[in-house]
Amino acid sequence: NGGEDCSGRERDWVDDEIARLDSVDLDREYGELLAHWQRPVIFYALRLAMAPAIESVLLLDRLLFLQALPNVSASLRPAFRPSLSPRTFLLAAVRDQPGSSSVGSEAEGLR
């Protein structure tokens, strides 16, 4: 079915690409790529090592931003066990409404 929908030019292109792949020395190509296997491994190891520190800096930056706003109470609290989730903190903010004592009305002020 799929071959019937192809024009002659598309079939020629596919044939040319298959011929090119047949002429490529795949062992040599993969050998050159495998010679540099350490680069992605090092990159991902650094990424995994740095991710918690970067996420903490971002959370603290957002916390400081919210705390600098007038009439906003913000806090950073542990919400999950670290064994369950690497993102263990909850950033909570509530806009203080003058004259209200209800938690529900304070939460409405954030919308």
Tab-separated table of N, CA and C in Angstrom:
chain	number	residue	atom	x	y	z
A	1	ASN	N	0.805	-1.193	0.000
A	1	ASN	CA	0.000	0.000	0.000
A	1	ASN	C	0.850	1.260	0.000
A	2	GLY	N	1.809	1.351	0.882
A	2	GLY	CA	2.613	2.556	1.011
A	2	GLY	C	3.425	2.856	-0.229
A	3	GLY	N	3.897	1.808	-0.945
A	3	GLY	CA	4.705	2.018	-2.137
A	3	GLY	C	3.896	2.582	-3.281
A	4	GLU	N	2.608	2.333	-3.307
A	4	GLU	CA	1.755	2.831	-4.381
A	4	GLU	C	1.562	4.332	-4.288
A	5	ASP	N	1.699	4.908	-3.094
A	5	ASP	CA	1.491	6.337	-2.915
A	5	ASP	C	2.735	7.149	-3.263
A	6	CYS	N	3.876	6.516	-3.472
A	6	CYS	CA	5.125	7.216	-3.739
A	6	CYS	C	5.208	7.591	-5.210
A	7	SER	N	5.729	8.792	-5.475
A	7	SER	CA	5.980	9.189	-6.858
A	7	SER	C	7.302	8.580	-7.295
A	8	GLY	N	7.587	8.649	-8.586
A	8	GLY	CA	8.840	8.107	-9.110
A	8	GLY	C	10.045	8.796	-8.505
A	9	ARG	N	9.950	10.107	-8.260
A	9	ARG	CA	11.062	10.860	-7.672
A	9	ARG	C	11.336	10.404	-6.244
A	10	GLU	N	10.270	10.139	-5.479
A	10	GLU	CA	10.446	9.668	-4.103
A	10	GLU	C	11.068	8.279	-4.082
A	11	ARG	N	10.645	7.414	-5.011
A	11	ARG	CA	11.240	6.068	-5.080
A	11	ARG	C	12.717	6.158	-5.436
A	12	ASP	N	13.069	7.064	-6.356
A	12	ASP	CA	14.477	7.236	-6.723
A	12	ASP	C	15.285	7.709	-5.510
A	13	TRP	N	14.709	8.626	-4.722
A	13	TRP	CA	15.417	9.123	-3.549
A	13	TRP	C	15.633	7.991	-2.542
A	14	VAL	N	14.610	7.177	-2.310
A	14	VAL	CA	14.725	6.050	-1.380
A	14	VAL	C	15.777	5.075	-1.883
A	15	ASP	N	15.763	4.777	-3.168
A	15	ASP	CA	16.768	3.862	-3.735
A	15	ASP	C	18.174	4.430	-3.566
A	16	ASP	N	18.338	5.738	-3.787
A	16	ASP	CA	19.658	6.375	-3.616
A	16	ASP	C	20.123	6.295	-2.169
A	17	GLU	N	19.206	6.520	-1.227
A	17	GLU	CA	19.581	6.464	0.185
A	17	GLU	C	19.951	5.042	0.604
A	18	ILE	N	19.239	4.061	0.113
A	18	ILE	CA	19.571	2.669	0.437
A	18	ILE	C	20.930	2.314	-0.143
A	19	ALA	N	21.215	2.762	-1.349
A	19	ALA	CA	22.532	2.506	-1.961
A	19	ALA	C	23.640	3.190	-1.167
A	20	ARG	N	23.357	4.415	-0.676
A	20	ARG	CA	24.363	5.134	0.116
A	20	ARG	C	24.628	4.405	1.421
A	21	LEU	N	23.578	3.909	2.065
A	21	LEU	CA	23.757	3.168	3.315
A	21	LEU	C	24.535	1.878	3.096
A	22	ASP	N	24.322	1.230	1.957
A	22	ASP	CA	25.066	0.014	1.654
A	22	ASP	C	26.544	0.292	1.487
A	23	SER	N	26.883	1.507	1.015
A	23	SER	CA	28.296	1.825	0.764
A	23	SER	C	29.010	2.350	2.005
A	24	VAL	N	28.274	2.685	3.075
A	24	VAL	CA	28.883	3.230	4.286
A	24	VAL	C	29.488	2.088	5.093
A	25	ASP	N	30.689	2.316	5.572
A	25	ASP	CA	31.349	1.338	6.438
A	25	ASP	C	30.843	1.559	7.863
A	26	LEU	N	29.786	0.838	8.235
A	26	LEU	CA	29.138	1.055	9.524
A	26	LEU	C	30.059	0.738	10.690
A	27	ASP	N	30.900	-0.264	10.555
A	27	ASP	CA	31.818	-0.592	11.647
A	27	ASP	C	32.736	0.585	11.945
A	28	ARG	N	33.235	1.236	10.901
A	28	ARG	CA	34.120	2.384	11.094
A	28	ARG	C	33.342	3.552	11.693
A	29	GLU	N	32.134	3.797	11.185
A	29	GLU	CA	31.311	4.905	11.688
A	29	GLU	C	30.984	4.715	13.167
A	30	TYR	N	30.525	3.523	13.541
A	30	TYR	CA	30.195	3.254	14.939
A	30	TYR	C	31.443	3.254	15.807
A	31	GLY	N	32.556	2.802	15.258
A	31	GLY	CA	33.810	2.818	16.011
A	31	GLY	C	34.213	4.226	16.389
A	32	GLU	N	34.035	5.174	15.459
A	32	GLU	CA	34.362	6.569	15.756
A	32	GLU	C	33.426	7.133	16.821
A	33	LEU	N	32.165	6.773	16.749
A	33	LEU	CA	31.212	7.253	17.755
A	33	LEU	C	31.473	6.629	19.126
A	34	LEU	N	31.790	5.350	19.138
A	34	LEU	CA	32.029	4.670	20.418
A	34	LEU	C	33.299	5.156	21.094
A	35	ALA	N	34.212	5.728	20.330
A	35	ALA	CA	35.444	6.251	20.922
A	35	ALA	C	35.149	7.421	21.862
A	36	HIS	N	33.995	8.048	21.709
A	36	HIS	CA	33.650	9.216	22.523
A	36	HIS	C	32.502	8.928	23.481
A	37	TRP	N	32.328	7.691	23.905
A	37	TRP	CA	31.217	7.326	24.771
A	37	TRP	C	31.289	8.012	26.129
A	38	GLN	N	32.486	8.438	26.544
A	38	GLN	CA	32.631	9.042	27.876
A	38	GLN	C	31.944	10.402	27.966
A	39	ARG	N	31.872	11.122	26.850
A	39	ARG	CA	31.309	12.471	26.891
A	39	ARG	C	29.861	12.493	27.373
A	40	PRO	N	28.964	11.724	26.778
A	40	PRO	CA	27.589	11.773	27.310
A	40	PRO	C	27.473	11.212	28.722
A	41	VAL	N	28.306	10.235	29.055
A	41	VAL	CA	28.250	9.675	30.415
A	41	VAL	C	28.650	10.739	31.430
A	42	ILE	N	29.707	11.485	31.148
A	42	ILE	CA	30.150	12.553	32.049
A	42	ILE	C	29.088	13.640	32.139
A	43	PHE	N	28.509	14.006	30.995
A	43	PHE	CA	27.471	15.044	30.979
A	43	PHE	C	26.291	14.644	31.855
A	44	TYR	N	25.790	13.436	31.696
A	44	TYR	CA	24.635	13.003	32.480
A	44	TYR	C	24.981	12.837	33.955
A	45	ALA	N	26.191	12.405	34.260
A	45	ALA	CA	26.595	12.300	35.664
A	45	ALA	C	26.624	13.680	36.315
A	46	LEU	N	27.177	14.667	35.609
A	46	LEU	CA	27.186	16.031	36.137
A	46	LEU	C	25.768	16.587	36.274
A	47	ARG	N	24.932	16.282	35.294
A	47	ARG	CA	23.552	16.754	35.344
A	47	ARG	C	22.831	16.180	36.556
A	48	LEU	N	23.007	14.893	36.805
A	48	LEU	CA	22.364	14.266	37.962
A	48	LEU	C	22.900	14.814	39.275
A	49	ALA	N	24.189	15.106	39.306
A	49	ALA	CA	24.790	15.625	40.532
A	49	ALA	C	24.374	17.067	40.804
A	50	MET	N	24.207	17.865	39.753
A	50	MET	CA	23.903	19.286	39.919
A	50	MET	C	22.407	19.581	40.051
A	51	ALA	N	21.551	18.689	39.586
A	51	ALA	CA	20.111	18.963	39.553
A	51	ALA	C	19.532	19.336	40.918
A	52	PRO	N	19.827	18.616	42.000
A	52	PRO	CA	19.242	19.006	43.293
A	52	PRO	C	19.682	20.397	43.744
A	53	ALA	N	20.927	20.745	43.512
A	53	ALA	CA	21.410	22.072	43.917
A	53	ALA	C	20.737	23.170	43.102
A	54	ILE	N	20.599	22.958	41.809
A	54	ILE	CA	19.963	23.961	40.953
A	54	ILE	C	18.491	24.115	41.312
A	55	GLU	N	17.801	23.005	41.555
A	55	GLU	CA	16.394	23.081	41.947
A	55	GLU	C	16.233	23.802	43.279
A	56	SER	N	17.152	23.581	44.205
A	56	SER	CA	17.082	24.274	45.497
A	56	SER	C	17.272	25.774	45.327
A	57	VAL	N	18.211	26.166	44.490
A	57	VAL	CA	18.441	27.593	44.239
A	57	VAL	C	17.196	28.225	43.613
A	58	LEU	N	16.573	27.534	42.663
A	58	LEU	CA	15.356	28.065	42.038
A	58	LEU	C	14.213	28.210	43.044
A	59	LEU	N	14.052	27.208	43.896
A	59	LEU	CA	12.995	27.292	44.915
A	59	LEU	C	13.250	28.442	45.890
A	60	LEU	N	14.496	28.601	46.307
A	60	LEU	CA	14.818	29.697	47.232
A	60	LEU	C	14.620	31.051	46.563
A	61	ASP	N	14.950	31.159	45.280
A	61	ASP	CA	14.741	32.403	44.556
A	61	ASP	C	13.251	32.741	44.495
A	62	ARG	N	12.429	31.766	44.196
A	62	ARG	CA	10.983	31.988	44.133
A	62	ARG	C	10.416	32.329	45.505
A	63	LEU	N	10.956	31.676	46.545
A	63	LEU	CA	10.519	31.980	47.908
A	63	LEU	C	10.845	33.427	48.269
A	64	LEU	N	12.068	33.858	47.978
A	64	LEU	CA	12.460	35.235	48.289
A	64	LEU	C	11.622	36.242	47.505
A	65	PHE	N	11.315	35.910	46.251
A	65	PHE	CA	10.455	36.787	45.457
A	65	PHE	C	9.082	36.926	46.109
A	66	LEU	N	8.490	35.804	46.506
A	66	LEU	CA	7.158	35.853	47.124
A	66	LEU	C	7.187	36.566	48.475
A	67	GLN	N	8.243	36.365	49.245
A	67	GLN	CA	8.334	37.010	50.551
A	67	GLN	C	8.521	38.523	50.421
A	68	ALA	N	9.069	38.957	49.301
A	68	ALA	CA	9.278	40.392	49.082
A	68	ALA	C	7.987	41.103	48.685
A	69	LEU	N	6.976	40.372	48.266
A	69	LEU	CA	5.708	40.978	47.876
A	69	LEU	C	4.949	41.428	49.117
A	70	PRO	N	4.261	42.570	49.021
A	70	PRO	CA	3.479	43.012	50.184
A	70	PRO	C	2.256	42.117	50.375
A	71	ASN	N	1.907	41.902	51.597
A	71	ASN	CA	0.711	41.129	51.984
A	71	ASN	C	0.750	39.675	51.510
A	72	VAL	N	1.922	39.088	51.392
A	72	VAL	CA	2.035	37.681	51.000
A	72	VAL	C	2.867	36.948	52.043
A	73	SER	N	2.337	35.843	52.523
A	73	SER	CA	3.081	34.967	53.424
A	73	SER	C	3.498	33.746	52.617
A	74	ALA	N	4.797	33.467	52.569
A	74	ALA	CA	5.295	32.337	51.790
A	74	ALA	C	6.228	31.501	52.639
A	75	SER	N	6.195	30.193	52.391
A	75	SER	CA	7.095	29.296	53.116
A	75	SER	C	7.456	28.113	52.227
A	76	LEU	N	8.571	27.521	52.547
A	76	LEU	CA	9.069	26.337	51.850
A	76	LEU	C	9.042	25.203	52.867
A	77	ARG	N	8.277	24.150	52.551
A	77	ARG	CA	8.086	23.061	53.521
A	77	ARG	C	8.416	21.718	52.884
A	78	PRO	N	8.971	20.801	53.671
A	78	PRO	CA	9.134	19.445	53.135
A	78	PRO	C	7.758	18.792	53.008
A	79	ALA	N	7.467	18.234	51.845
A	79	ALA	CA	6.145	17.679	51.610
A	79	ALA	C	6.171	16.169	51.394
A	80	PHE	N	7.265	15.652	50.881
A	80	PHE	CA	7.357	14.231	50.562
A	80	PHE	C	8.631	13.655	51.154
A	81	ARG	N	8.619	12.353	51.304
A	81	ARG	CA	9.850	11.679	51.734
A	81	ARG	C	10.820	11.663	50.556
A	82	PRO	N	12.092	11.957	50.787
A	82	PRO	CA	13.070	11.949	49.685
A	82	PRO	C	13.181	10.596	48.991
A	83	SER	N	12.851	9.519	49.689
A	83	SER	CA	12.925	8.199	49.053
A	83	SER	C	11.809	8.005	48.028
A	84	LEU	N	10.708	8.774	48.151
A	84	LEU	CA	9.595	8.662	47.213
A	84	LEU	C	9.737	9.602	46.023
A	85	SER	N	10.276	10.791	46.261
A	85	SER	CA	10.360	11.789	45.208
A	85	SER	C	11.583	12.661	45.424
A	86	PRO	N	12.335	12.933	44.362
A	86	PRO	CA	13.485	13.825	44.522
A	86	PRO	C	13.055	15.277	44.753
A	87	ARG	N	11.850	15.599	44.350
A	87	ARG	CA	11.317	16.957	44.571
A	87	ARG	C	10.479	16.906	45.843
A	88	THR	N	11.142	17.164	46.958
A	88	THR	CA	10.508	16.933	48.248
A	88	THR	C	9.879	18.178	48.845
A	89	PHE	N	10.076	19.345	48.249
A	89	PHE	CA	9.639	20.580	48.897
A	89	PHE	C	8.397	21.158	48.249
A	90	LEU	N	7.623	21.828	49.077
A	90	LEU	CA	6.406	22.496	48.660
A	90	LEU	C	6.586	23.979	48.934
A	91	LEU	N	6.353	24.794	47.935
A	91	LEU	CA	6.398	26.241	48.085
A	91	LEU	C	4.954	26.713	48.221
A	92	ALA	N	4.619	27.198	49.410
A	92	ALA	CA	3.241	27.619	49.681
A	92	ALA	C	3.220	29.122	49.913
A	93	ALA	N	2.241	29.788	49.313
A	93	ALA	CA	2.095	31.231	49.486
A	93	ALA	C	0.618	31.557	49.644
A	94	VAL	N	0.348	32.484	50.534
A	94	VAL	CA	-1.021	32.939	50.773
A	94	VAL	C	-0.991	34.457	50.829
A	95	ARG	N	-1.920	35.068	50.084
A	95	ARG	CA	-2.042	36.526	50.139
A	95	ARG	C	-2.876	36.880	51.357
A	96	ASP	N	-2.342	37.735	52.197
A	96	ASP	CA	-3.042	38.157	53.408
A	96	ASP	C	-4.123	39.170	53.032
A	97	GLN	N	-5.353	38.904	53.460
A	97	GLN	CA	-6.483	39.810	53.231
A	97	GLN	C	-6.755	40.554	54.530
A	98	PRO	N	-6.794	41.860	54.487
A	98	PRO	CA	-7.095	42.601	55.724
A	98	PRO	C	-8.506	42.265	56.224
A	99	GLY	N	-8.614	41.935	57.479
A	99	GLY	CA	-9.901	41.679	58.102
A	99	GLY	C	-10.442	40.285	57.907
A	100	SER	N	-9.720	39.389	57.245
A	100	SER	CA	-10.235	38.030	57.080
A	100	SER	C	-9.449	37.084	57.959
A	101	SER	N	-10.167	36.112	58.528
A	101	SER	CA	-9.499	35.143	59.379
A	101	SER	C	-9.645	33.734	58.843
A	102	SER	N	-10.401	33.580	57.775
A	102	SER	CA	-10.658	32.258	57.225
A	102	SER	C	-9.566	31.852	56.247
A	103	VAL	N	-9.104	30.616	56.359
A	103	VAL	CA	-8.086	30.114	55.450
A	103	VAL	C	-8.610	30.056	54.026
A	104	GLY	N	-9.898	29.712	53.848
A	104	GLY	CA	-10.483	29.631	52.507
A	104	GLY	C	-10.482	30.979	51.811
A	105	SER	N	-10.774	32.048	52.530
A	105	SER	CA	-10.791	33.362	51.889
A	105	SER	C	-9.379	33.823	51.565
A	106	GLU	N	-8.389	33.403	52.358
A	106	GLU	CA	-7.006	33.747	52.049
A	106	GLU	C	-6.552	33.030	50.780
A	107	ALA	N	-6.941	31.791	50.621
A	107	ALA	CA	-6.579	31.048	49.433
A	107	ALA	C	-7.257	31.645	48.205
A	108	GLU	N	-8.466	32.173	48.343
A	108	GLU	CA	-9.160	32.811	47.234
A	108	GLU	C	-8.403	34.050	46.761
A	109	GLY	N	-7.692	34.707	47.663
A	109	GLY	CA	-6.963	35.919	47.306
A	109	GLY	C	-5.820	35.668	46.334
A	110	LEU	N	-5.352	34.435	46.206
A	110	LEU	CA	-4.250	34.123	45.292
A	110	LEU	C	-4.720	34.014	43.856
A	111	ARG	N	-6.001	33.847	43.633
A	111	ARG	CA	-6.490	33.652	42.272
A	111	ARG	C	-6.514	34.904	41.488
